[in-house]
XYZ file of N, CA and C in Angstrom:
489
model
N 25.911 -170.892 -98.064
C 25.798 -169.601 -98.701
C 25.683 -168.502 -97.736
N 26.260 -167.535 -98.098
C 26.884 -166.335 -97.508
C 26.148 -165.452 -97.613
N 25.703 -164.344 -96.391
C 24.933 -163.201 -96.619
C 25.267 -162.660 -96.933
N 24.984 -161.080 -97.846
C 25.592 -160.607 -98.393
C 26.054 -159.713 -97.219
N 27.493 -158.985 -97.688
C 28.574 -158.082 -96.242
C 27.223 -156.578 -96.174
N 27.169 -156.347 -94.892
C 26.316 -154.753 -94.690
C 27.380 -153.845 -94.822
N 26.247 -152.569 -95.661
C 27.748 -151.938 -95.562
C 27.731 -151.120 -94.114
N 29.440 -150.736 -94.680
C 29.704 -149.831 -93.178
C 28.707 -149.133 -92.910
N 28.955 -148.833 -91.294
C 28.165 -147.556 -91.235
C 29.175 -146.150 -91.386
N 28.029 -145.159 -91.797
C 29.224 -144.089 -92.353
C 30.436 -143.448 -91.259
N 31.414 -142.977 -91.648
C 32.792 -142.941 -90.769
C 32.669 -141.291 -90.414
N 31.734 -140.989 -90.517
C 31.473 -139.159 -89.740
C 29.787 -138.968 -89.131
N 30.042 -138.586 -88.337
C 28.957 -137.762 -87.377
C 28.247 -136.655 -88.002
N 27.457 -136.351 -87.955
C 26.547 -135.240 -88.491
C 26.095 -135.150 -86.585
N 25.870 -133.402 -86.845
C 25.335 -132.898 -85.167
C 25.575 -131.149 -85.244
N 24.312 -130.634 -84.764
C 24.730 -129.072 -84.957
C 25.914 -128.470 -84.334
N 26.175 -127.168 -85.155
C 27.310 -126.884 -84.353
C 27.388 -125.882 -82.954
N 27.146 -125.839 -81.745
C 26.523 -125.278 -80.406
C 28.140 -124.398 -80.343
N 29.258 -125.159 -80.857
C 29.580 -124.652 -79.914
C 30.890 -123.928 -80.905
N 31.578 -122.978 -80.249
C 32.232 -121.745 -81.045
C 33.910 -122.902 -82.285
N 34.000 -123.743 -82.124
C 35.383 -124.446 -82.932
C 34.081 -125.037 -83.937
N 33.320 -125.778 -83.729
C 32.295 -126.540 -84.673
C 31.634 -125.403 -85.542
N 31.368 -123.878 -85.200
C 30.914 -122.822 -85.878
C 32.470 -122.906 -86.585
N 33.300 -122.703 -86.597
C 34.539 -122.369 -86.844
C 35.018 -122.992 -88.486
N 34.461 -124.321 -87.434
C 34.698 -125.631 -89.027
C 33.587 -125.114 -89.945
N 32.149 -124.542 -89.569
C 31.184 -124.401 -90.987
C 31.826 -123.800 -91.235
N 32.227 -122.698 -91.062
C 33.061 -121.297 -91.961
C 34.347 -121.695 -92.867
N 35.233 -122.799 -92.151
C 36.417 -122.892 -92.733
C 35.670 -124.764 -93.856
N 34.688 -124.905 -93.801
C 33.735 -125.973 -95.302
C 33.544 -124.571 -96.013
N 33.271 -123.522 -95.781
C 32.087 -123.076 -96.921
C 33.564 -122.267 -97.209
N 34.002 -121.299 -96.620
C 35.946 -120.703 -97.027
C 36.153 -121.801 -98.392
N 36.565 -123.151 -98.257
C 36.661 -123.886 -98.599
C 36.463 -124.560 -100.323
N 35.010 -124.771 -99.892
C 34.100 -125.085 -100.942
C 33.445 -123.502 -101.777
N 33.109 -122.642 -101.698
C 32.236 -121.476 -101.768
C 33.870 -120.314 -102.342
N 34.155 -120.391 -101.689
C 35.378 -119.483 -102.003
C 36.460 -119.546 -102.751
N 37.086 -120.590 -102.439
C 38.251 -121.612 -102.871
C 37.746 -122.038 -104.403
N 36.859 -122.956 -103.913
C 36.448 -123.515 -105.472
C 35.885 -123.150 -106.376
N 34.692 -122.024 -105.912
C 33.846 -121.875 -106.580
C 33.715 -120.185 -106.695
N 35.028 -119.442 -106.312
C 34.779 -118.234 -106.643
C 34.273 -116.987 -106.385
N 33.479 -117.804 -104.874
C 32.234 -116.784 -104.283
C 32.635 -115.954 -103.694
N 32.782 -114.078 -103.318
C 33.879 -113.177 -103.493
C 33.197 -113.601 -101.025
N 34.264 -113.295 -100.774
C 34.425 -113.618 -99.684
C 33.744 -112.643 -98.314
N 33.479 -111.467 -98.823
C 33.123 -110.766 -98.003
C 31.132 -111.069 -98.181
N 30.753 -111.336 -99.396
C 29.339 -111.733 -99.065
C 28.778 -113.205 -99.089
N 30.116 -114.249 -99.158
C 29.799 -115.550 -98.293
C 29.337 -115.568 -97.169
N 30.020 -114.645 -96.361
C 29.071 -114.984 -94.311
C 28.750 -113.511 -94.347
N 27.255 -114.213 -93.647
C 26.539 -112.891 -93.717
C 25.969 -112.448 -92.134
N 24.606 -112.216 -91.652
C 24.424 -111.030 -90.745
C 23.092 -112.657 -90.191
N 23.557 -113.349 -91.134
C 22.487 -113.676 -90.742
C 23.160 -115.031 -90.203
N 24.494 -115.199 -89.980
C 25.495 -116.665 -89.614
C 25.045 -115.944 -88.131
N 24.805 -115.266 -87.661
C 24.978 -115.020 -86.059
C 23.638 -116.098 -85.420
N 22.203 -115.951 -86.006
C 21.391 -116.329 -85.263
C 20.687 -117.644 -86.134
N 21.247 -118.088 -86.922
C 21.064 -119.576 -87.842
C 21.346 -120.929 -87.125
N 20.442 -121.626 -87.082
C 21.093 -123.109 -86.724
C 22.401 -123.588 -88.031
N 23.158 -123.880 -87.580
C 24.344 -124.732 -88.262
C 24.476 -125.912 -87.872
N 24.962 -126.976 -89.189
C 24.730 -128.201 -88.642
C 26.712 -128.433 -89.164
N 26.982 -129.873 -89.082
C 27.998 -129.963 -89.267
C 28.500 -131.472 -89.642
N 29.337 -131.781 -90.602
C 29.634 -133.175 -90.474
C 30.832 -133.741 -90.069
N 31.373 -134.251 -89.225
C 32.965 -134.730 -89.118
C 32.664 -136.163 -89.178
N 34.259 -136.084 -89.942
C 34.756 -137.759 -90.191
C 35.532 -138.263 -88.028
N 35.590 -139.554 -88.153
C 35.143 -140.028 -86.776
C 36.962 -139.166 -85.810
N 38.036 -139.306 -87.456
C 39.269 -137.984 -86.534
C 39.140 -136.816 -86.080
N 37.572 -136.210 -86.304
C 37.522 -134.579 -85.858
C 37.467 -133.785 -86.972
N 37.736 -134.441 -88.385
C 38.107 -133.414 -89.942
C 36.823 -132.883 -90.768
N 36.363 -132.152 -90.910
C 35.361 -131.471 -90.742
C 35.436 -131.723 -92.372
N 34.156 -132.106 -92.810
C 33.264 -132.622 -94.211
C 32.056 -131.750 -94.923
N 31.775 -131.307 -94.218
C 30.475 -130.618 -94.786
C 29.172 -129.417 -93.550
N 29.287 -128.868 -94.366
C 28.039 -128.151 -93.371
C 26.521 -127.657 -94.378
N 26.229 -127.017 -93.415
C 24.618 -126.162 -93.830
C 24.287 -125.603 -93.306
N 23.232 -124.684 -93.218
C 22.713 -123.386 -92.224
C 20.434 -123.836 -92.400
N 20.177 -123.494 -91.109
C 18.743 -123.539 -90.771
C 18.329 -121.689 -90.831
N 17.556 -121.124 -91.584
C 17.586 -119.612 -91.222
C 15.472 -119.573 -90.800
N 15.124 -119.122 -89.793
C 13.739 -119.655 -90.134
C 13.034 -118.144 -89.150
N 12.095 -117.658 -88.963
C 11.393 -116.376 -88.392
C 11.469 -116.061 -89.408
N 11.700 -114.114 -88.842
C 11.894 -113.216 -89.592
C 13.479 -113.297 -90.680
N 14.783 -114.124 -89.910
C 16.217 -114.232 -90.423
C 15.670 -114.997 -91.830
N 14.560 -116.054 -92.240
C 14.083 -116.305 -93.267
C 13.089 -116.149 -94.194
N 12.925 -114.880 -93.960
C 11.405 -114.098 -94.255
C 11.911 -114.171 -95.767
N 13.083 -113.109 -96.669
C 12.908 -112.700 -97.123
C 13.089 -113.667 -98.360
N 13.390 -115.027 -97.884
C 13.985 -116.018 -98.681
C 12.826 -117.233 -98.768
N 11.656 -117.135 -98.180
C 10.674 -118.152 -98.577
C 8.884 -116.887 -98.749
N 9.307 -116.023 -98.905
C 7.757 -115.378 -98.829
C 7.501 -114.890 -97.967
N 7.624 -114.808 -96.720
C 7.367 -114.079 -95.499
C 6.952 -115.143 -95.278
N 6.927 -116.742 -95.064
C 5.813 -117.153 -94.649
C 6.673 -117.654 -93.454
N 5.765 -117.424 -92.522
C 6.758 -118.005 -90.893
C 6.521 -119.737 -90.500
N 5.472 -120.501 -91.533
C 6.396 -122.132 -91.246
C 6.451 -122.379 -92.668
N 7.551 -121.374 -93.188
C 8.980 -122.403 -93.991
C 10.185 -121.810 -93.369
N 11.311 -122.814 -93.219
C 12.665 -122.474 -92.970
C 13.247 -122.100 -94.230
N 14.133 -122.190 -94.418
C 15.236 -121.573 -94.977
C 16.748 -122.754 -95.630
N 17.048 -123.156 -96.143
C 18.047 -123.851 -96.134
C 18.863 -123.946 -96.860
N 20.425 -123.137 -96.527
C 21.624 -122.498 -97.475
C 22.588 -123.262 -96.355
N 24.015 -122.216 -97.489
C 24.902 -122.757 -97.077
C 25.527 -124.022 -97.570
N 24.678 -125.196 -98.075
C 25.150 -126.605 -97.883
C 26.565 -126.533 -98.932
N 27.481 -126.767 -98.116
C 29.085 -127.461 -98.808
C 29.211 -128.438 -98.441
N 30.020 -129.111 -99.784
C 30.466 -130.748 -98.986
C 32.373 -130.254 -99.436
N 33.292 -130.592 -98.651
C 34.720 -130.686 -99.292
C 34.474 -131.558 -100.465
N 35.246 -131.296 -101.336
C 35.820 -132.305 -102.405
C 35.849 -133.989 -101.936
N 36.876 -134.489 -101.131
C 36.952 -135.914 -100.999
C 36.011 -136.260 -100.350
N 34.679 -135.706 -99.771
C 33.345 -136.308 -98.957
C 32.375 -136.210 -99.526
N 33.068 -135.478 -101.123
C 31.946 -135.747 -102.172
C 31.535 -137.448 -102.641
N 30.166 -137.896 -102.873
C 29.354 -139.411 -103.171
C 29.896 -139.761 -101.733
N 29.532 -139.653 -100.629
C 29.694 -140.341 -99.630
C 28.267 -140.413 -98.780
N 27.526 -139.963 -98.903
C 26.248 -139.133 -98.473
C 25.684 -138.007 -97.711
N 27.484 -137.781 -97.438
C 27.580 -136.488 -96.803
C 26.326 -135.451 -96.956
N 26.488 -134.567 -97.804
C 24.832 -134.487 -98.667
C 23.537 -134.821 -97.875
N 23.212 -135.420 -98.206
C 21.800 -135.829 -97.672
C 22.088 -136.354 -96.225
N 23.068 -136.439 -95.588
C 22.556 -136.562 -94.410
C 22.793 -135.370 -93.419
N 22.787 -133.762 -94.190
C 23.008 -132.649 -93.999
C 21.612 -131.842 -94.047
N 21.361 -132.110 -94.774
C 20.045 -131.600 -95.280
C 18.917 -132.207 -95.001
N 19.033 -133.969 -93.992
C 17.905 -134.529 -93.383
C 18.452 -134.023 -92.151
N 20.113 -133.393 -91.703
C 19.073 -132.577 -90.094
C 19.163 -131.437 -90.479
N 18.624 -130.890 -91.275
C 18.706 -129.474 -91.428
C 16.955 -129.348 -91.366
N 16.304 -130.470 -92.217
C 14.847 -130.443 -91.789
C 14.446 -130.994 -90.653
N 14.686 -131.906 -90.161
C 14.974 -132.303 -88.433
C 14.526 -131.676 -87.889
N 15.537 -130.240 -87.611
C 15.867 -129.148 -87.329
C 14.953 -127.999 -87.352
N 14.131 -128.370 -88.430
C 13.152 -127.405 -89.081
C 11.973 -128.077 -88.332
N 11.579 -129.590 -88.367
C 10.641 -129.934 -87.771
C 9.880 -129.629 -86.456
N 11.776 -129.859 -86.255
C 11.589 -129.617 -84.288
C 11.039 -128.010 -84.116
N 11.265 -127.090 -85.069
C 10.964 -126.177 -84.604
C 9.373 -125.390 -85.396
N 8.842 -127.128 -85.551
C 7.326 -126.160 -85.759
C 7.510 -126.047 -86.956
N 8.430 -125.984 -88.142
C 8.233 -125.053 -90.110
C 7.416 -126.430 -90.452
N 6.475 -126.184 -91.827
C 6.075 -127.264 -92.486
C 7.243 -127.545 -94.202
N 7.545 -126.602 -93.881
C 8.389 -126.923 -95.142
C 9.078 -126.153 -94.890
N 10.389 -126.622 -96.068
C 12.040 -125.311 -95.963
C 12.272 -125.406 -97.707
N 12.590 -124.048 -97.709
C 13.351 -123.767 -98.720
C 14.647 -123.583 -98.753
N 15.034 -123.984 -100.699
C 16.576 -123.127 -100.305
C 16.763 -122.654 -102.434
N 17.791 -122.053 -102.113
C 18.305 -121.330 -103.253
C 19.025 -122.486 -104.049
N 19.479 -123.200 -104.860
C 19.707 -124.274 -105.600
C 20.294 -123.420 -106.635
N 21.922 -124.256 -106.616
C 22.672 -123.936 -108.075
C 22.256 -124.862 -108.808
N 22.082 -124.294 -110.154
C 21.240 -124.747 -111.406
C 22.138 -126.731 -111.117
N 23.241 -126.350 -111.272
C 24.133 -127.693 -110.925
C 23.519 -128.939 -109.790
N 23.408 -128.621 -109.052
C 22.776 -129.347 -107.937
C 21.160 -129.599 -107.530
N 20.227 -129.312 -108.650
C 18.822 -129.337 -109.265
C 18.487 -130.864 -108.997
N 19.441 -131.885 -109.633
C 18.635 -133.138 -109.672
C 19.612 -133.738 -108.309
N 19.718 -133.126 -107.332
C 20.746 -133.579 -105.723
C 19.547 -133.352 -104.787
N 18.469 -132.435 -104.939
C 17.665 -132.053 -104.045
C 15.998 -132.213 -104.989
N 15.839 -132.773 -106.163
C 14.339 -132.975 -106.594
C 14.427 -134.713 -106.130
N 16.234 -135.639 -105.835
C 15.942 -136.477 -105.122
C 15.651 -136.934 -104.415
N 15.856 -135.676 -103.114
C 15.327 -135.431 -101.696
C 13.882 -135.165 -101.790
N 13.357 -134.618 -103.271
C 12.267 -134.507 -102.367
C 11.939 -132.585 -102.768
N 12.595 -132.225 -103.397
C 12.264 -130.651 -103.399
C 11.967 -130.368 -104.315
N 10.944 -129.346 -104.582
C 10.660 -128.908 -106.054
C 10.412 -127.870 -106.712
N 11.093 -127.235 -107.651
C 11.641 -125.981 -107.653
C 10.321 -124.826 -108.285
N 10.714 -123.409 -108.234
C 9.807 -123.305 -108.701
C 10.148 -121.465 -109.138
N 9.707 -120.945 -109.961
C 10.236 -119.414 -109.921
C 11.177 -119.725 -111.337
N 11.678 -118.318 -111.382
C 12.942 -118.193 -112.355
C 14.061 -118.467 -112.008
N 14.682 -118.794 -113.374
C 17.038 -119.219 -113.100
C 16.642 -117.419 -112.164
N 17.668 -117.491 -111.319
C 18.549 -115.738 -111.402
C 19.941 -116.374 -110.759
N 20.440 -115.087 -110.630
C 21.954 -115.347 -110.762
C 22.102 -114.559 -109.234
N 23.304 -115.870 -108.654
C 23.380 -115.466 -107.128
C 24.683 -115.486 -107.125
N 25.524 -114.584 -106.483
C 26.814 -114.581 -106.522
C 27.072 -115.265 -107.713
N 26.962 -114.686 -108.389
C 27.384 -114.714 -110.052
C 27.237 -116.457 -110.665
N 26.327 -116.964 -110.307
C 25.745 -118.567 -110.892
C 24.485 -118.908 -110.169
N 23.970 -119.156 -111.678
C 22.806 -119.270 -111.433
C 22.464 -119.862 -110.518
N 21.090 -119.765 -109.809
C 20.293 -120.569 -108.920
C 19.034 -120.786 -109.659
N 17.840 -121.406 -108.855
C 16.509 -121.735 -108.956
C 16.452 -122.383 -107.455
N 15.069 -121.552 -106.969
C 14.582 -121.885 -105.913
C 13.828 -123.044 -105.524
N 13.782 -124.180 -104.368
C 12.893 -124.976 -104.947
C 12.422 -124.977 -103.102
N 11.379 -126.095 -103.083
C 11.109 -125.863 -101.523
C 10.342 -127.413 -101.644
N 10.455 -128.142 -100.090
C 10.066 -129.483 -100.105
C 9.075 -128.803 -98.705
N 8.453 -129.937 -98.745
C 6.991 -129.479 -97.100
C 7.460 -130.498 -96.750
N 7.349 -130.556 -95.177
C 7.976 -131.332 -94.224
C 6.543 -132.435 -93.544
N 5.427 -132.216 -94.031
C 3.997 -133.198 -93.806
C 3.804 -134.150 -94.221
Protein backbone atom coordinates (compact mmCIF):
# COMPACT_ATOMS: atom_id res chain seq x y z
CA UNK A 1 0.00 0.00 0.00
CA UNK A 2 1.41 3.34 -0.99
CA UNK A 3 0.92 6.48 1.03
CA UNK A 4 -0.90 9.38 -0.56
CA UNK A 5 1.25 11.89 -2.34
CA UNK A 6 2.04 15.01 -0.36
CA UNK A 7 0.98 18.27 -1.89
CA UNK A 8 3.77 20.19 -3.54
CA UNK A 9 4.97 23.20 -1.57
CA UNK A 10 3.72 26.51 -2.87
CA UNK A 11 5.64 27.71 -5.91
CA UNK A 12 5.70 31.23 -4.51
CA UNK A 13 6.89 33.15 -1.48
CA UNK A 14 5.33 36.06 0.38
CA UNK A 15 7.62 38.75 1.72
CA UNK A 16 7.52 42.28 3.01
CA UNK A 17 8.12 44.67 0.11
CA UNK A 18 11.04 46.67 1.46
CA UNK A 19 13.10 47.19 -1.69
CA UNK A 20 12.06 49.70 -4.35
CA UNK A 21 11.67 46.94 -6.97
CA UNK A 22 9.29 45.02 -4.68
CA UNK A 23 7.19 48.14 -4.04
CA UNK A 24 7.01 48.78 -7.78
CA UNK A 25 5.91 45.16 -8.28
CA UNK A 26 3.13 45.69 -5.69
CA UNK A 27 1.92 48.77 -7.56
CA UNK A 28 2.08 46.93 -10.90
CA UNK A 29 -0.12 44.11 -9.54
CA UNK A 30 -2.60 46.66 -8.19
CA UNK A 31 -2.68 48.44 -11.55
CA UNK A 32 -3.30 45.15 -13.36
CA UNK A 33 -6.09 44.01 -11.02
CA UNK A 34 -7.81 47.18 -9.86
CA UNK A 35 -7.23 49.62 -12.73
CA UNK A 36 -7.16 47.36 -15.81
CA UNK A 37 -9.51 44.55 -14.67
CA UNK A 38 -11.94 46.36 -12.37
CA UNK A 39 -11.89 49.85 -13.85
CA UNK A 40 -10.82 51.71 -10.71
CA UNK A 41 -9.52 55.15 -11.75
CA UNK A 42 -5.73 55.15 -11.46
CA UNK A 43 -5.72 58.51 -9.69
CA UNK A 44 -7.60 57.03 -6.72
CA UNK A 45 -5.88 53.64 -6.64
CA UNK A 46 -2.67 55.10 -5.28
CA UNK A 47 -2.85 57.36 -2.24
CA UNK A 48 -0.72 59.18 0.32
CA UNK A 49 -0.91 56.16 2.65
CA UNK A 50 1.17 54.02 0.28
CA UNK A 51 4.41 55.71 1.39
CA UNK A 52 4.08 54.71 5.06
CA UNK A 53 2.17 51.44 4.68
CA UNK A 54 3.62 47.98 5.13
CA UNK A 55 3.29 46.22 1.76
CA UNK A 56 3.52 42.47 1.20
CA UNK A 57 4.29 40.82 -2.11
CA UNK A 58 3.79 37.25 -3.35
CA UNK A 59 6.29 36.25 -6.03
CA UNK A 60 6.74 33.09 -8.05
CA UNK A 61 10.06 31.26 -7.80
CA UNK A 62 11.14 32.95 -11.04
CA UNK A 63 10.39 36.40 -9.61
CA UNK A 64 7.06 37.06 -11.33
CA UNK A 65 4.73 39.00 -8.98
CA UNK A 66 1.48 37.20 -8.16
CA UNK A 67 -0.20 39.34 -5.52
CA UNK A 68 0.05 42.12 -3.00
CA UNK A 69 -1.64 43.72 -0.02
CA UNK A 70 -0.92 46.44 2.50
CA UNK A 71 -1.32 47.16 6.19
CA UNK A 72 -2.06 50.60 7.57
CA UNK A 73 -1.60 51.14 11.30
CA UNK A 74 -1.46 53.99 13.77
CA UNK A 75 -2.77 57.33 12.56
CA UNK A 76 -2.80 56.12 8.95
CA UNK A 77 -5.45 53.53 9.85
CA UNK A 78 -7.58 55.75 12.10
CA UNK A 79 -10.25 56.70 9.58
CA UNK A 80 -10.74 53.05 8.55
CA UNK A 81 -10.80 51.60 12.08
CA UNK A 82 -13.05 53.98 13.98
CA UNK A 83 -9.99 55.76 15.41
CA UNK A 84 -9.00 52.64 17.39
CA UNK A 85 -5.18 52.54 17.70
CA UNK A 86 -5.26 48.79 18.43
CA UNK A 87 -6.75 47.99 15.01
CA UNK A 88 -4.89 47.90 11.70
CA UNK A 89 -6.38 48.21 8.23
CA UNK A 90 -5.76 45.56 5.60
CA UNK A 91 -6.23 46.86 2.10
CA UNK A 92 -5.32 46.81 -1.56
CA UNK A 93 -5.30 42.99 -1.58
CA UNK A 94 -4.88 41.92 -5.20
CA UNK A 95 -3.97 38.63 -6.87
CA UNK A 96 -3.30 38.40 -10.60
CA UNK A 97 -5.83 36.33 -12.54
CA UNK A 98 -3.36 33.49 -13.30
CA UNK A 99 -2.62 32.96 -9.60
CA UNK A 100 -6.18 32.91 -8.26
CA UNK A 101 -7.15 29.67 -6.56
CA UNK A 102 -3.55 28.84 -5.58
CA UNK A 103 -3.78 30.12 -1.99
CA UNK A 104 -1.93 33.37 -2.73
CA UNK A 105 -4.69 35.55 -1.28
CA UNK A 106 -4.82 33.53 1.94
CA UNK A 107 -1.02 33.69 2.28
CA UNK A 108 -1.07 37.48 1.78
CA UNK A 109 -3.82 37.98 4.38
CA UNK A 110 -1.99 35.82 6.91
CA UNK A 111 1.28 37.71 6.29
CA UNK A 112 -0.51 41.02 6.89
CA UNK A 113 -2.07 39.63 10.09
CA UNK A 114 1.36 38.48 11.27
CA UNK A 115 2.74 41.97 10.62
CA UNK A 116 -0.19 43.46 12.57
CA UNK A 117 0.50 41.14 15.52
CA UNK A 118 4.18 42.07 15.43
CA UNK A 119 3.11 45.71 15.82
CA UNK A 120 0.97 44.87 18.84
CA UNK A 121 -2.38 45.25 17.08
CA UNK A 122 -5.40 43.38 18.47
CA UNK A 123 -7.51 43.26 15.29
CA UNK A 124 -7.54 43.98 11.57
CA UNK A 125 -10.29 45.77 9.66
CA UNK A 126 -10.80 45.71 5.92
CA UNK A 127 -13.17 47.06 3.31
CA UNK A 128 -14.14 43.98 1.29
CA UNK A 129 -15.67 44.07 -2.14
CA UNK A 130 -19.00 42.33 -1.59
CA UNK A 131 -18.09 39.63 -4.11
CA UNK A 132 -15.15 38.73 -1.78
CA UNK A 133 -17.13 38.53 1.49
CA UNK A 134 -17.09 34.73 1.50
CA UNK A 135 -13.31 34.63 1.06
CA UNK A 136 -12.72 36.88 4.07
CA UNK A 137 -15.43 35.16 6.16
CA UNK A 138 -13.61 31.83 5.65
CA UNK A 139 -10.50 33.53 7.09
CA UNK A 140 -12.37 34.61 10.24
CA UNK A 141 -13.50 38.13 9.31
CA UNK A 142 -16.96 39.30 10.36
CA UNK A 143 -18.96 41.89 8.43
CA UNK A 144 -20.35 44.95 10.19
CA UNK A 145 -22.13 48.15 9.20
CA UNK A 146 -24.00 48.91 5.99
CA UNK A 147 -22.88 48.11 2.47
CA UNK A 148 -21.43 51.15 0.66
CA UNK A 149 -19.77 52.10 -2.63
CA UNK A 150 -16.02 52.64 -2.86
CA UNK A 151 -14.57 53.47 -6.29
CA UNK A 152 -18.02 52.60 -7.67
CA UNK A 153 -17.79 49.02 -6.32
CA UNK A 154 -20.04 47.67 -3.50
CA UNK A 155 -18.05 47.08 -0.27
CA UNK A 156 -18.65 45.89 3.28
CA UNK A 157 -16.53 46.60 6.37
CA UNK A 158 -15.16 43.49 8.12
CA UNK A 159 -13.01 42.82 11.19
CA UNK A 160 -10.99 39.92 12.60
CA UNK A 161 -9.66 39.76 16.12
CA UNK A 162 -6.02 38.64 16.30
CA UNK A 163 -6.19 37.56 19.94
